[in-house]
CSV table of C-alpha atoms in Angstrom, one decimal:
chain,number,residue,atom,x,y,z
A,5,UNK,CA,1.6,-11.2,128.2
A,6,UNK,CA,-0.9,-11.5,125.0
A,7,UNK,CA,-2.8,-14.5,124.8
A,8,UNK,CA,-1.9,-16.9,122.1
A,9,UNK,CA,-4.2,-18.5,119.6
A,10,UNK,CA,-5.2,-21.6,120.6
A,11,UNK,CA,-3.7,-23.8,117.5
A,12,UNK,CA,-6.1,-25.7,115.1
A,13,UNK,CA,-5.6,-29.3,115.3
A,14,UNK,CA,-5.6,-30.1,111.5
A,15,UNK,CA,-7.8,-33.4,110.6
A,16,UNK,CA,-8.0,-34.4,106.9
A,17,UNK,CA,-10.7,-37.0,106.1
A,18,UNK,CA,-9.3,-39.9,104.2
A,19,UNK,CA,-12.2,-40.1,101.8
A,20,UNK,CA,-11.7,-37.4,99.1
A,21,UNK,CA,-14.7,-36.6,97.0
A,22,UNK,CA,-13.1,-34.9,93.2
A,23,UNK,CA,-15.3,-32.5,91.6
A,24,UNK,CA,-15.0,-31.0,87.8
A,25,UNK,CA,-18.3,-28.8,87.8
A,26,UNK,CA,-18.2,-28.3,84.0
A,27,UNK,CA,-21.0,-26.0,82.3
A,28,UNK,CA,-22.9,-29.1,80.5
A,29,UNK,CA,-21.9,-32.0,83.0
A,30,UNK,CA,-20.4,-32.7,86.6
A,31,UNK,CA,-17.7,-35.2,86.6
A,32,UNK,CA,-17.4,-36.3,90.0
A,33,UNK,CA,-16.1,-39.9,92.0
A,34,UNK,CA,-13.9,-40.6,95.0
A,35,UNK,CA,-10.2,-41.0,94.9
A,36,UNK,CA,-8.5,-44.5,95.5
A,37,UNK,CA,-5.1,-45.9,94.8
A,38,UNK,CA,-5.7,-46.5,91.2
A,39,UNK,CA,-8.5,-44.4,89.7
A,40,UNK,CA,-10.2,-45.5,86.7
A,41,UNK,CA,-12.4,-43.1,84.9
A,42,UNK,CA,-14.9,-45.8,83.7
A,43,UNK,CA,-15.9,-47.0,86.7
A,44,UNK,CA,-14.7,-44.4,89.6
A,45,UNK,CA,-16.2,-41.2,88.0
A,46,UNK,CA,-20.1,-40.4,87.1
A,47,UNK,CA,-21.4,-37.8,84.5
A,48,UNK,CA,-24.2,-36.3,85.7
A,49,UNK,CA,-26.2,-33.6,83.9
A,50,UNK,CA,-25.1,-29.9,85.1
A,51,UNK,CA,-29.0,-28.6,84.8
A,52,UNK,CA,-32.4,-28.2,85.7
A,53,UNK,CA,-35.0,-29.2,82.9
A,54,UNK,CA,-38.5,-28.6,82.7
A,55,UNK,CA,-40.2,-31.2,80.3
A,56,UNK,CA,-43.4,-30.3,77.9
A,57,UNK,CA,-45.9,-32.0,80.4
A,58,UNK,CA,-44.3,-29.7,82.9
A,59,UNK,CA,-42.2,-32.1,85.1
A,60,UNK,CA,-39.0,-31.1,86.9
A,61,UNK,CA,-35.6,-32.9,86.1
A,62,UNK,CA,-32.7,-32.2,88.6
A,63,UNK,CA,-29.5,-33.4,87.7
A,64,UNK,CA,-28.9,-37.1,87.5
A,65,UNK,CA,-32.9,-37.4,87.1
A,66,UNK,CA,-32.7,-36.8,83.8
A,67,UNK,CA,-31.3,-40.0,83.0
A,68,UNK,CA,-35.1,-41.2,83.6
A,69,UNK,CA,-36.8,-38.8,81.4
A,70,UNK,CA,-37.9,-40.1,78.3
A,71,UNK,CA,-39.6,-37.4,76.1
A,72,UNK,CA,-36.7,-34.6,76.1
A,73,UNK,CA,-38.6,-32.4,73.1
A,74,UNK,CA,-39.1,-28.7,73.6
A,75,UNK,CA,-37.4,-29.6,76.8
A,76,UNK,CA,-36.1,-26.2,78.8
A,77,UNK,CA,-33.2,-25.8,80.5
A,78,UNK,CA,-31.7,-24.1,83.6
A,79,UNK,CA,-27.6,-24.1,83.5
A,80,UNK,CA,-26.4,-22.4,86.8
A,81,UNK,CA,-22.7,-22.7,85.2
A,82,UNK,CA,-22.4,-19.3,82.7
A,83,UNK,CA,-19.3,-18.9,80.5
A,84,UNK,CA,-17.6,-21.7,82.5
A,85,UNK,CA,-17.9,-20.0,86.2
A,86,UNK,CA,-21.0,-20.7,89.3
A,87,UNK,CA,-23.0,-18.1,88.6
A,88,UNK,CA,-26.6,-19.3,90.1
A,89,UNK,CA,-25.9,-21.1,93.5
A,90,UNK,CA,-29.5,-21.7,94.2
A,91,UNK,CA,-29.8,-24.0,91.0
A,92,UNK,CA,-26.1,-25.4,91.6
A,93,UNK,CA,-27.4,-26.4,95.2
A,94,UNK,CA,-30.3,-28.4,94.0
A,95,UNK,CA,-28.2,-30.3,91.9
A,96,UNK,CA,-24.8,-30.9,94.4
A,97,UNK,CA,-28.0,-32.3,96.7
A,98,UNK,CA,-28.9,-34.7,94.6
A,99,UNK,CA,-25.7,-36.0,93.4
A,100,UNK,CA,-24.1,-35.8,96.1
A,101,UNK,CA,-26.6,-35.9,99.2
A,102,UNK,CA,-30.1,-37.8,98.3
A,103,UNK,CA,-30.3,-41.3,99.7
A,104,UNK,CA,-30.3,-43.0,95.8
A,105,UNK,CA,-27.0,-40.3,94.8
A,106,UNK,CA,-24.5,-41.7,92.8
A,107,UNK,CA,-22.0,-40.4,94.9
A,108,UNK,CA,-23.7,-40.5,97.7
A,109,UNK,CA,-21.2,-39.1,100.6
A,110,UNK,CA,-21.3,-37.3,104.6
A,111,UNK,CA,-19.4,-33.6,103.8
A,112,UNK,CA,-18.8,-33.5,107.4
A,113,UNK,CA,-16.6,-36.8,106.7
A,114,UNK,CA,-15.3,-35.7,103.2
A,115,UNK,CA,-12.8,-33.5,101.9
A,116,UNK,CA,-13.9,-31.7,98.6
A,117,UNK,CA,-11.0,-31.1,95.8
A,118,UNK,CA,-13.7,-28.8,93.3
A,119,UNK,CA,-11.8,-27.7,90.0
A,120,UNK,CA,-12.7,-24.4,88.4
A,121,UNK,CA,-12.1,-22.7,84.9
A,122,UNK,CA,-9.1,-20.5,84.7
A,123,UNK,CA,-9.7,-17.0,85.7
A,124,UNK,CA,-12.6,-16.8,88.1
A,125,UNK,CA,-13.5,-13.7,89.1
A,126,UNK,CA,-13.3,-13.1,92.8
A,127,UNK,CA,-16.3,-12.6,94.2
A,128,UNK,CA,-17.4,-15.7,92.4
A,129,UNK,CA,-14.7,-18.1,94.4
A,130,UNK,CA,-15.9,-16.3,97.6
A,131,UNK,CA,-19.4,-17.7,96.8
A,132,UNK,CA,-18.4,-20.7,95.7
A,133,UNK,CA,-15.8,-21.3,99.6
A,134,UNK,CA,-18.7,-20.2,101.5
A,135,UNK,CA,-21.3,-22.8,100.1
A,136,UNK,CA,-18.9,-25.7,100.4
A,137,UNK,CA,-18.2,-24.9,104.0
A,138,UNK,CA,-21.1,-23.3,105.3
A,139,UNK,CA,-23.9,-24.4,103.1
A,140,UNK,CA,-22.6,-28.1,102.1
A,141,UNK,CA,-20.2,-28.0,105.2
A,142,UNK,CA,-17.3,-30.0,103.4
A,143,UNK,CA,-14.3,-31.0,106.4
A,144,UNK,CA,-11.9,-29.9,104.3
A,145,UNK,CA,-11.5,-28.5,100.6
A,146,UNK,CA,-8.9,-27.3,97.7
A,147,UNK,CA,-10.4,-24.9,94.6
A,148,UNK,CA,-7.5,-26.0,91.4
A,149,UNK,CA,-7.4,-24.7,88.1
A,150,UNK,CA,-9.3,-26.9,86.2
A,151,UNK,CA,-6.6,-27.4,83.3
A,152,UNK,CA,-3.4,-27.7,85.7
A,153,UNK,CA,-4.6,-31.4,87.0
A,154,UNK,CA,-4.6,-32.7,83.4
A,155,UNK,CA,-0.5,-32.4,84.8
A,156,UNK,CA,-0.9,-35.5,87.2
A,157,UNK,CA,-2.2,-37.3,83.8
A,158,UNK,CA,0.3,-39.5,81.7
A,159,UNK,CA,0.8,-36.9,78.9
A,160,UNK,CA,4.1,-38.8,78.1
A,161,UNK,CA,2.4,-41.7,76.9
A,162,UNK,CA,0.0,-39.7,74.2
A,163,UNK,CA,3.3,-37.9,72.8
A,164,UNK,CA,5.4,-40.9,72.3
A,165,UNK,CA,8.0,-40.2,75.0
A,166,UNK,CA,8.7,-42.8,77.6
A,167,UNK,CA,6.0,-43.7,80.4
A,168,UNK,CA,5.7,-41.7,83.2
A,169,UNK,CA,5.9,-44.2,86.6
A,170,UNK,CA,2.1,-45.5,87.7
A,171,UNK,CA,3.3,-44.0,91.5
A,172,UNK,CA,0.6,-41.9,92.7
A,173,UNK,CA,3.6,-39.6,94.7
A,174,UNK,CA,5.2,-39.0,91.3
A,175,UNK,CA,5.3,-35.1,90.8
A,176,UNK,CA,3.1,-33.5,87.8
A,177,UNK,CA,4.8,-33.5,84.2
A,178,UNK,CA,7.1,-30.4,83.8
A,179,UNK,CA,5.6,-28.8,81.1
A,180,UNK,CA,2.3,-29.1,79.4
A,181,UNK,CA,-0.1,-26.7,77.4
A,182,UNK,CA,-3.5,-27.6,78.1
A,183,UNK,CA,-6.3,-26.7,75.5
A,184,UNK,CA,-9.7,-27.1,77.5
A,185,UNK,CA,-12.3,-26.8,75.0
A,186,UNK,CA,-16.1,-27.6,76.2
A,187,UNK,CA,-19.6,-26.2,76.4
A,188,UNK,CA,-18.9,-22.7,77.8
A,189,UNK,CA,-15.6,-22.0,76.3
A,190,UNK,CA,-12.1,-22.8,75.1
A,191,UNK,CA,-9.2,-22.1,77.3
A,192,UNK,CA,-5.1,-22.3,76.7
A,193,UNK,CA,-3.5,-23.0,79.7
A,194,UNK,CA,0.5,-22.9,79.7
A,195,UNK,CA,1.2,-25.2,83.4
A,196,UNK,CA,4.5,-25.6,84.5
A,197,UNK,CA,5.5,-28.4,87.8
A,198,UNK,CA,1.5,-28.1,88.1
A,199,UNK,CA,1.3,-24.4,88.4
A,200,UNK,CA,-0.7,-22.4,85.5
A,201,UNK,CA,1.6,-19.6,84.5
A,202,UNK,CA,-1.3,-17.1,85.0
A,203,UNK,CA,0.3,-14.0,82.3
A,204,UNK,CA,-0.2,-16.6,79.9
A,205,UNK,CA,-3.9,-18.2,79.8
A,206,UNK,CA,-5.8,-17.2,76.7
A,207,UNK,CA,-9.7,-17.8,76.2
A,208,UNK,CA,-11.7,-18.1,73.4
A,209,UNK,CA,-15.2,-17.1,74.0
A,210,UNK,CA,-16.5,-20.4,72.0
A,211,UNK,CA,-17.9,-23.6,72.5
A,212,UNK,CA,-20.7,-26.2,73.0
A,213,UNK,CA,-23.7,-24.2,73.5
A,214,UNK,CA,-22.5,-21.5,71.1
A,215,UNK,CA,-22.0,-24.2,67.8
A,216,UNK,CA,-25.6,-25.9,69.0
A,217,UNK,CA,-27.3,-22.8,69.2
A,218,UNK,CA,-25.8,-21.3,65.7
A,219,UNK,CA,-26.9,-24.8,64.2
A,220,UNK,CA,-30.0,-24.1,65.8
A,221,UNK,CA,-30.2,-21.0,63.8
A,222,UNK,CA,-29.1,-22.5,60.3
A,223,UNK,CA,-31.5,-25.2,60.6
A,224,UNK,CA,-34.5,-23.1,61.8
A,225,UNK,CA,-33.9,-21.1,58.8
A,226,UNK,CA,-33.1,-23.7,55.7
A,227,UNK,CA,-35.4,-26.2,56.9
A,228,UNK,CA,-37.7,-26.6,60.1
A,229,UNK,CA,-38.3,-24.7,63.5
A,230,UNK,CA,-35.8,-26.1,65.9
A,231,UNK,CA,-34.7,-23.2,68.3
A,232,UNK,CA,-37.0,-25.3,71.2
A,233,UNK,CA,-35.1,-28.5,70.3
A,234,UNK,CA,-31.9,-27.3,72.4
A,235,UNK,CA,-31.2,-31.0,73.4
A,236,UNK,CA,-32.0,-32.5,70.2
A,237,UNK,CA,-29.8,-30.3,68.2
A,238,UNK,CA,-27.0,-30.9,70.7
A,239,UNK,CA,-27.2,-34.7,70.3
A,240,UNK,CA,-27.4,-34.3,66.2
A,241,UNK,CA,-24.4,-32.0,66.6
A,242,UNK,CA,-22.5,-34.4,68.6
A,243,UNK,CA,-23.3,-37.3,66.2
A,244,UNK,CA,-22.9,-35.6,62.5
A,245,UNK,CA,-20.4,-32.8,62.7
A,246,UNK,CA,-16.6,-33.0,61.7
A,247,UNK,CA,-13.9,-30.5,61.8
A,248,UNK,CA,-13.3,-30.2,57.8
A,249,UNK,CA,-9.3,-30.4,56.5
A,250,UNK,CA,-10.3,-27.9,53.8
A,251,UNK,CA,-13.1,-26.0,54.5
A,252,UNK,CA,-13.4,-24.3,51.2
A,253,UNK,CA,-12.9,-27.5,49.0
A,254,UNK,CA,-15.4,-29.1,51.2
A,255,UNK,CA,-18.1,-26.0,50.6
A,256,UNK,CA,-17.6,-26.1,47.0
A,257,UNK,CA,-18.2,-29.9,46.5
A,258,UNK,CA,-21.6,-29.8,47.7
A,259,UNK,CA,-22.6,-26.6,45.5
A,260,UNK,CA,-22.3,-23.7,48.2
A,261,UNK,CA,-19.2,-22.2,47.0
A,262,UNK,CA,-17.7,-20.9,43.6
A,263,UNK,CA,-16.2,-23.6,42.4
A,264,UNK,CA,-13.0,-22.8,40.8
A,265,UNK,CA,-11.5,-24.1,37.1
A,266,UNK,CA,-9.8,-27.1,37.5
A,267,UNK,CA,-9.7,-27.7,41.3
A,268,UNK,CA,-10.8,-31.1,42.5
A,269,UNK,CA,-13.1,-31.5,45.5
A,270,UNK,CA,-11.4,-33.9,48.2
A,271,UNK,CA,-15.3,-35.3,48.8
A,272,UNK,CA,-17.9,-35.6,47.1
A,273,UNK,CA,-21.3,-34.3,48.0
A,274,UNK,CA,-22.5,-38.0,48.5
A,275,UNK,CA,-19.6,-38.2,51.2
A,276,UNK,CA,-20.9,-35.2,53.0
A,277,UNK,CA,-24.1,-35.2,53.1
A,278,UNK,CA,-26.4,-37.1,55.9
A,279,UNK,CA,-30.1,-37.5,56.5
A,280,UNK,CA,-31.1,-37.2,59.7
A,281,UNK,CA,-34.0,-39.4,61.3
A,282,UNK,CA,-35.6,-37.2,64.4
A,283,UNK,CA,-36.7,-39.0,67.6
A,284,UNK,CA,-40.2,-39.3,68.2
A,285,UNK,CA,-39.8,-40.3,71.7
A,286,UNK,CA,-42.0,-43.0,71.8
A,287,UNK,CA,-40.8,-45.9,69.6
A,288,UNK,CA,-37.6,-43.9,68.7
A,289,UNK,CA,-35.5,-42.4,71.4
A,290,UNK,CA,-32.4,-40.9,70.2
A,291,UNK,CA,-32.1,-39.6,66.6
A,292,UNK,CA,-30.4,-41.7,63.4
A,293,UNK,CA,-28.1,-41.3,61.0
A,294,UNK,CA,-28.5,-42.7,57.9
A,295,UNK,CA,-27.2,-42.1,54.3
A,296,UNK,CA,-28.6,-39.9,52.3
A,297,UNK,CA,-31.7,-40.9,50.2
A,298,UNK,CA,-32.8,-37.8,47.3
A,299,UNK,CA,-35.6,-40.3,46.3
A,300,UNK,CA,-37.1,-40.4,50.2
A,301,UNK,CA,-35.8,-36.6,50.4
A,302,UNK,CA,-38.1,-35.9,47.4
A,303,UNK,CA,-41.1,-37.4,49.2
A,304,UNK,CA,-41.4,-36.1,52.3
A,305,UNK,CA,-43.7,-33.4,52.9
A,306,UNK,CA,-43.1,-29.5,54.0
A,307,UNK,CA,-43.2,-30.6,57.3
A,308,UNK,CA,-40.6,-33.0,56.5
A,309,UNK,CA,-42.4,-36.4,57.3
A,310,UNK,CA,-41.7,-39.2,55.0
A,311,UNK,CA,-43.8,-42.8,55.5
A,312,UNK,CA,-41.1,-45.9,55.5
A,313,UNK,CA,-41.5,-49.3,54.6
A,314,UNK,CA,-43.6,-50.4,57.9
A,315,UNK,CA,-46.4,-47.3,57.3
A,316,UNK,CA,-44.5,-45.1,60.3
A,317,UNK,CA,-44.0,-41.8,59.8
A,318,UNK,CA,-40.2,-40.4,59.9
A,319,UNK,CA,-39.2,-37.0,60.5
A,320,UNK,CA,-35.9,-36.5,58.3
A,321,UNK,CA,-33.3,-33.4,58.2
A,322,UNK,CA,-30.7,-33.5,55.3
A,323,UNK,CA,-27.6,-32.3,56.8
A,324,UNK,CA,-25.4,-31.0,54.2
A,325,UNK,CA,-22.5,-28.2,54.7
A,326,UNK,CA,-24.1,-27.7,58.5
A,327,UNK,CA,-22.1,-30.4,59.5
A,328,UNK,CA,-18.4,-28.7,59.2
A,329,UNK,CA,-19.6,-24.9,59.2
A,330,UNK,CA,-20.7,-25.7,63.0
A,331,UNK,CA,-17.4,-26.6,64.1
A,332,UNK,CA,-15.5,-24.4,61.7
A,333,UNK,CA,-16.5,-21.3,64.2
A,334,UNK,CA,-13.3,-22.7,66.3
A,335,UNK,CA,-10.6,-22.2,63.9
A,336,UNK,CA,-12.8,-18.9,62.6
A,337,UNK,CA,-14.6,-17.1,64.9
A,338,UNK,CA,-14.9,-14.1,62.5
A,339,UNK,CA,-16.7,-15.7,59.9
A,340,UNK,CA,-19.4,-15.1,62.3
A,341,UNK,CA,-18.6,-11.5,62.6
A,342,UNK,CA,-16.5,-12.5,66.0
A,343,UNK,CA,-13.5,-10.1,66.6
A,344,UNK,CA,-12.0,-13.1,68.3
A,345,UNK,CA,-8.6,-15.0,66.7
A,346,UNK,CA,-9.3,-18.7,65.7
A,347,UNK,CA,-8.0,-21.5,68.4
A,348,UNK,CA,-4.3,-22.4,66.6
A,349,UNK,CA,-4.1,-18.5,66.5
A,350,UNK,CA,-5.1,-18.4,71.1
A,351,UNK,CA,-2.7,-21.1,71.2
A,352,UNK,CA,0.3,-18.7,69.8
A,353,UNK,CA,-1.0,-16.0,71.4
A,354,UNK,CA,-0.3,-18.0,74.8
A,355,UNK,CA,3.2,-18.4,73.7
A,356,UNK,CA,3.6,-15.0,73.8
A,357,UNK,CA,3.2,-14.3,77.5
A,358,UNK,CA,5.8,-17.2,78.4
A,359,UNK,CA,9.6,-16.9,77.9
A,360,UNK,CA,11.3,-18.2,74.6
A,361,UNK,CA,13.4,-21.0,77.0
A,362,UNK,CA,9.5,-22.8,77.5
A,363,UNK,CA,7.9,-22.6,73.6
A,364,UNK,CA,9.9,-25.8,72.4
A,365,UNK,CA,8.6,-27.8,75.7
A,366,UNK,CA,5.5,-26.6,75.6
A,367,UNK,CA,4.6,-26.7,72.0
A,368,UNK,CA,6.0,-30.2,72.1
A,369,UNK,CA,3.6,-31.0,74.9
A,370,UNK,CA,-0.1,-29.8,74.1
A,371,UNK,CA,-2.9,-32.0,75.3
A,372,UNK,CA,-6.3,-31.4,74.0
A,373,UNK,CA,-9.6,-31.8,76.6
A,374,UNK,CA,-13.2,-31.3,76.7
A,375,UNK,CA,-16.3,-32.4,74.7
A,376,UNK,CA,-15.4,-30.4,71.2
A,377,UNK,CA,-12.2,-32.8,70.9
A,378,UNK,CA,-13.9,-35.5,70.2
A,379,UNK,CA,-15.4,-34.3,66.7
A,380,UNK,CA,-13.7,-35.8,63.9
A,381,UNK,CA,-10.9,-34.2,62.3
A,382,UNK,CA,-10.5,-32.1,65.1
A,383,UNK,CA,-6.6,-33.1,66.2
A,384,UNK,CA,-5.5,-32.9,62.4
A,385,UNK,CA,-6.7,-29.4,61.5
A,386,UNK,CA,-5.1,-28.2,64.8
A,387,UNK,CA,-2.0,-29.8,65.0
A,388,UNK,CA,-1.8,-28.6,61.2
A,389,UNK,CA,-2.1,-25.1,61.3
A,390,UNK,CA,-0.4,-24.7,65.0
A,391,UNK,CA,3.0,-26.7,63.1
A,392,UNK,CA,2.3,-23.6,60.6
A,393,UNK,CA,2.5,-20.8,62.8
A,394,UNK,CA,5.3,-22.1,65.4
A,395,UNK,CA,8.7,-20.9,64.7
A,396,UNK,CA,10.5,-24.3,63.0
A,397,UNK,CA,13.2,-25.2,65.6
A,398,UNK,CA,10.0,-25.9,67.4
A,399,UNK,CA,8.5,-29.3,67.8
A,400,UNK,CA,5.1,-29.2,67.7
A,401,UNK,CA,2.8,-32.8,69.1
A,402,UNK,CA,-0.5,-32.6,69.8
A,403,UNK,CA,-2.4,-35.1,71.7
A,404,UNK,CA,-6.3,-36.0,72.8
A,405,UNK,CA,-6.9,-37.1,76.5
A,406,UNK,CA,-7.9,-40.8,75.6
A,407,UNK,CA,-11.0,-39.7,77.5
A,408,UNK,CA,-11.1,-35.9,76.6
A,409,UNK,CA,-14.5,-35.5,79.2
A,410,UNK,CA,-13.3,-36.9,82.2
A,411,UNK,CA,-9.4,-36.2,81.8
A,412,UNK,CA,-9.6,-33.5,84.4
A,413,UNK,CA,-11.6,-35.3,86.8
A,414,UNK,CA,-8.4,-38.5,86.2
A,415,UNK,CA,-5.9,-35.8,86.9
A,416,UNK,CA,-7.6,-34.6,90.3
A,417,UNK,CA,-8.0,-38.2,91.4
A,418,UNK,CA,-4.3,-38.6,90.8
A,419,UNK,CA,-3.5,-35.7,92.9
A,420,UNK,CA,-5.7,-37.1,96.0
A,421,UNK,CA,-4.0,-40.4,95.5
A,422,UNK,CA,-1.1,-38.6,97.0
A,423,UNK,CA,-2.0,-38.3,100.5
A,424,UNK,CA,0.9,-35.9,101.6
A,425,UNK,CA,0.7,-33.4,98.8
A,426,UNK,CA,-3.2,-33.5,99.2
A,427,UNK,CA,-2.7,-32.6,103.0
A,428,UNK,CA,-0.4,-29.6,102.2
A,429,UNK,CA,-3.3,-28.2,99.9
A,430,UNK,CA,-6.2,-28.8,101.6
A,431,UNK,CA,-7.9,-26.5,103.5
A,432,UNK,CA,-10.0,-27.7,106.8
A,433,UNK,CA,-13.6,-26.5,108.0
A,434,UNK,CA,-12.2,-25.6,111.6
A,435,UNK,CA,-9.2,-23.2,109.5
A,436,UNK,CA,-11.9,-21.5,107.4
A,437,UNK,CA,-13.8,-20.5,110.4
A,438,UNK,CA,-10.9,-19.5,112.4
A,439,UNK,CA,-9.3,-17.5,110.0
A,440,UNK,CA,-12.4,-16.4,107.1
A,441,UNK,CA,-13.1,-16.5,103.8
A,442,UNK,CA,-10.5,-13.5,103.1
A,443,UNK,CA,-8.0,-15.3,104.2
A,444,UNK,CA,-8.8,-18.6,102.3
A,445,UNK,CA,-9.1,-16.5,98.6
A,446,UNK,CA,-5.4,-15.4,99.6
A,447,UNK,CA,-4.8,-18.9,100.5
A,448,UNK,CA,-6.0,-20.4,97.4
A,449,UNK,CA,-4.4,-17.8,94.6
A,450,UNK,CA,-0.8,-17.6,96.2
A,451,UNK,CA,-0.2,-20.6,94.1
A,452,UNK,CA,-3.3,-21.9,92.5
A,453,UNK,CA,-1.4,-24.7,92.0
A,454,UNK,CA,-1.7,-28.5,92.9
């Protein structure tokens, strides 16, 4: 007779470590019975930084470096995927392995549940399997679609429909659309029970790092060389933009458009425009916003330093029609000469690939995540022009995560919560070995589901 395979006894770990390895930051924590963002989940720094006195910042470390001018940076996360596992290991060891980590843990004791963006090319996931088990040597582990754990999440809640139940073994809402929009790119992701309906995902080759690097570019040009100021440009982005609900009113009101006969401005250039107070990173650490001043404007000198009241020097940037152009890029790509449809336009382009009998549930059901949700004016101009392209017997509701960074990081702590369903997903250390990495991508992509 043939000998029979010995069978795997299957061991889980109870703790479970949840991972969203995002481009810009890692939002990571361990599960428990009630998870609470605040508190359960740390933001570390996705990078390796190199200071101007030539000093090394991994990761979380950065939290202790003061001067962050002309600072460069080394992302190993490219257009939302691993791409540089030597710089991604560095950084998972000191998060997750160092004796002062945040989330300090023993893989061999841990399961992993590691959420990726949609679409990840194969041969990066194979990487990606082999360094949790044989690198990091995880017990057990489950690679999700990033987007389909904002499902466990109480969507209901943000759309005005009734409470879901605070049960952790409650199944995933039935039908959401899931707009992921962070540093690397924006994704539409149609999930249904949990499951991302695959035919369906659209991506929009937009976001963070592009807008900070173009308003690297308009700023280098009107007034100062900034294209070293990466970090500096990001933070003045993050603090001064807005979405604008008419872009071409808004450009004519502060004199960069044709005005037309008649037509009245919805702001005035007073309500636009913002100086800007650099950090010198010694008495000031983060920049300031302030109103804006022509009289100090008028003063400064061509390097832009103006002398306040005390005798310091100040380093100001008037930000005028930078501060909606930036984030205008998402609703129009090609005004940037990007043959690329704005994001309401991916967003009906994604309802395309699904059947009729899902558009009113879906469109009725879109939930908005990642760092560019939280500029202002973002969910109006959206839900706006989506309501203007869906068919009308179509409800249309669209909703922010109430914490758009760490939303997907909630919804994979929600699924861990729920010991059973976790066990069917997981994969163990002892299976992977038995059975190889071949076997595990099949595993994973017959229903990249949670």
């Amino acid at each position: 007779m043939p000998r029979q395979s010995k069978a795997i006894e299957r061991t889980v770990p109870e703790r479970v470590l949840v991972v969203d390895n995002g481009a810009y930051t890692i939002k990571a924590g361990f599960a428990n019975p009630s998870p609470d963002p605040d508190t359960d989940c740390h933001v570390i720094p996705n990078c390796i930084a190199k200071s101007r006195d030539n000093r090394v910042w991994i990761g979380a470390q950065m939290e202790n470096c003061s001067d962050r001018g002309d600072m460069a940076f080394r992302r190993p996360v490219q257009k939302g995927f691993i791409v540089n596992w030597e710089a991604e290991r560095e950084i998972w060891e000191k998060t997750f392995l160092a004796e002062d980590a945040k989330v300090k843990c023993d893989p061999r004791d841990t399961s992993l549940l590691l959420a990726e963006a949609p679409n990840c090319p194969v041969a990066l996931q194979s990487n990606c399997d082999q360094m949790v088990f044989e690198e990091f040597e995880f017990a057990a582990y489950r690679r999700c679609v990033g987007p389909s754990l904002n499902a466990f999440n109480d969507i209901a809640c943000l759309v005005e429909d009734p409470p879901r139940t605070s049960d952790l073994d409650s199944p995933p809402v039935e039908c959401v659309l899931v707009i992921d929009s962070g540093y690397s790119h924006t994704t539409v992701t149609p999930v249904y029970r949990g499951r991302p309906i695959q035919q369906a995902i659209r991506r929009l080759e937009l976001g963070g790092k592009f807008m900070t690097n173009y308003m690297k570019e308009m700023l280098s040009v009107r007034q100062m060389d900034v294209r070293d100021e990466t970090y500096l440009i990001n933070q003045m982005k993050e603090d001064t933009c807005f979405v604008s609900s008419n872009f071409r009113n808004d450009l004519e009101s502060i004199g960069k458009g044709p005005l037309a006969a008649g037509r009245k401005a919805p702001r005035r250039d007073e309500d636009i425009v913002v100086d800007f107070v650099l950090p010198d990173y010694s008495t000031r650490m983060r920049g300031e916003l302030r109103p804006h001043d022509p009289t100090t404007m008028a003063m400064r000198t061509k390097l832009g330093a103006v002398t306040n009241a005390d005798g310091v020097k100040e380093y100001i940037m008037a930000l005028g029609n930078e501060r909606f152009t930036v984030p205008e890029l998402l609703f129009n790509p090609g005004d940037i000469g990007m043959k690329q449809a704005g994001l309401p336009e991916t967003v009906m382009q994604s309802m395309s690939g699904l059947p009729p009998g899902l558009w009113p549930s879906m469109l009725s059901n879109i939930l908005v995540v990642g760092g560019n949700a939280k500029f202002d004016g973002f969910l109006a101009r959206l839900s706006l022009e989506i309501r203007q392209l869906a068919p009308a017997e179509c409800p249309v509701r669209v909703a922010v995560a109430p914490d758009a960074i760490k939303s997907t990081w909630l919804g994979g702590a929600r699924l861990a919560g729920n010991k059973v369903a976790l066990k069917e997903l997981l994969v163990t250390r002892q299976e992977y070995q038995e059975y190889g990495s071949a076997w595990l991508l099949k595993r994973f992509a017959v229903g990249n589901a949670c």
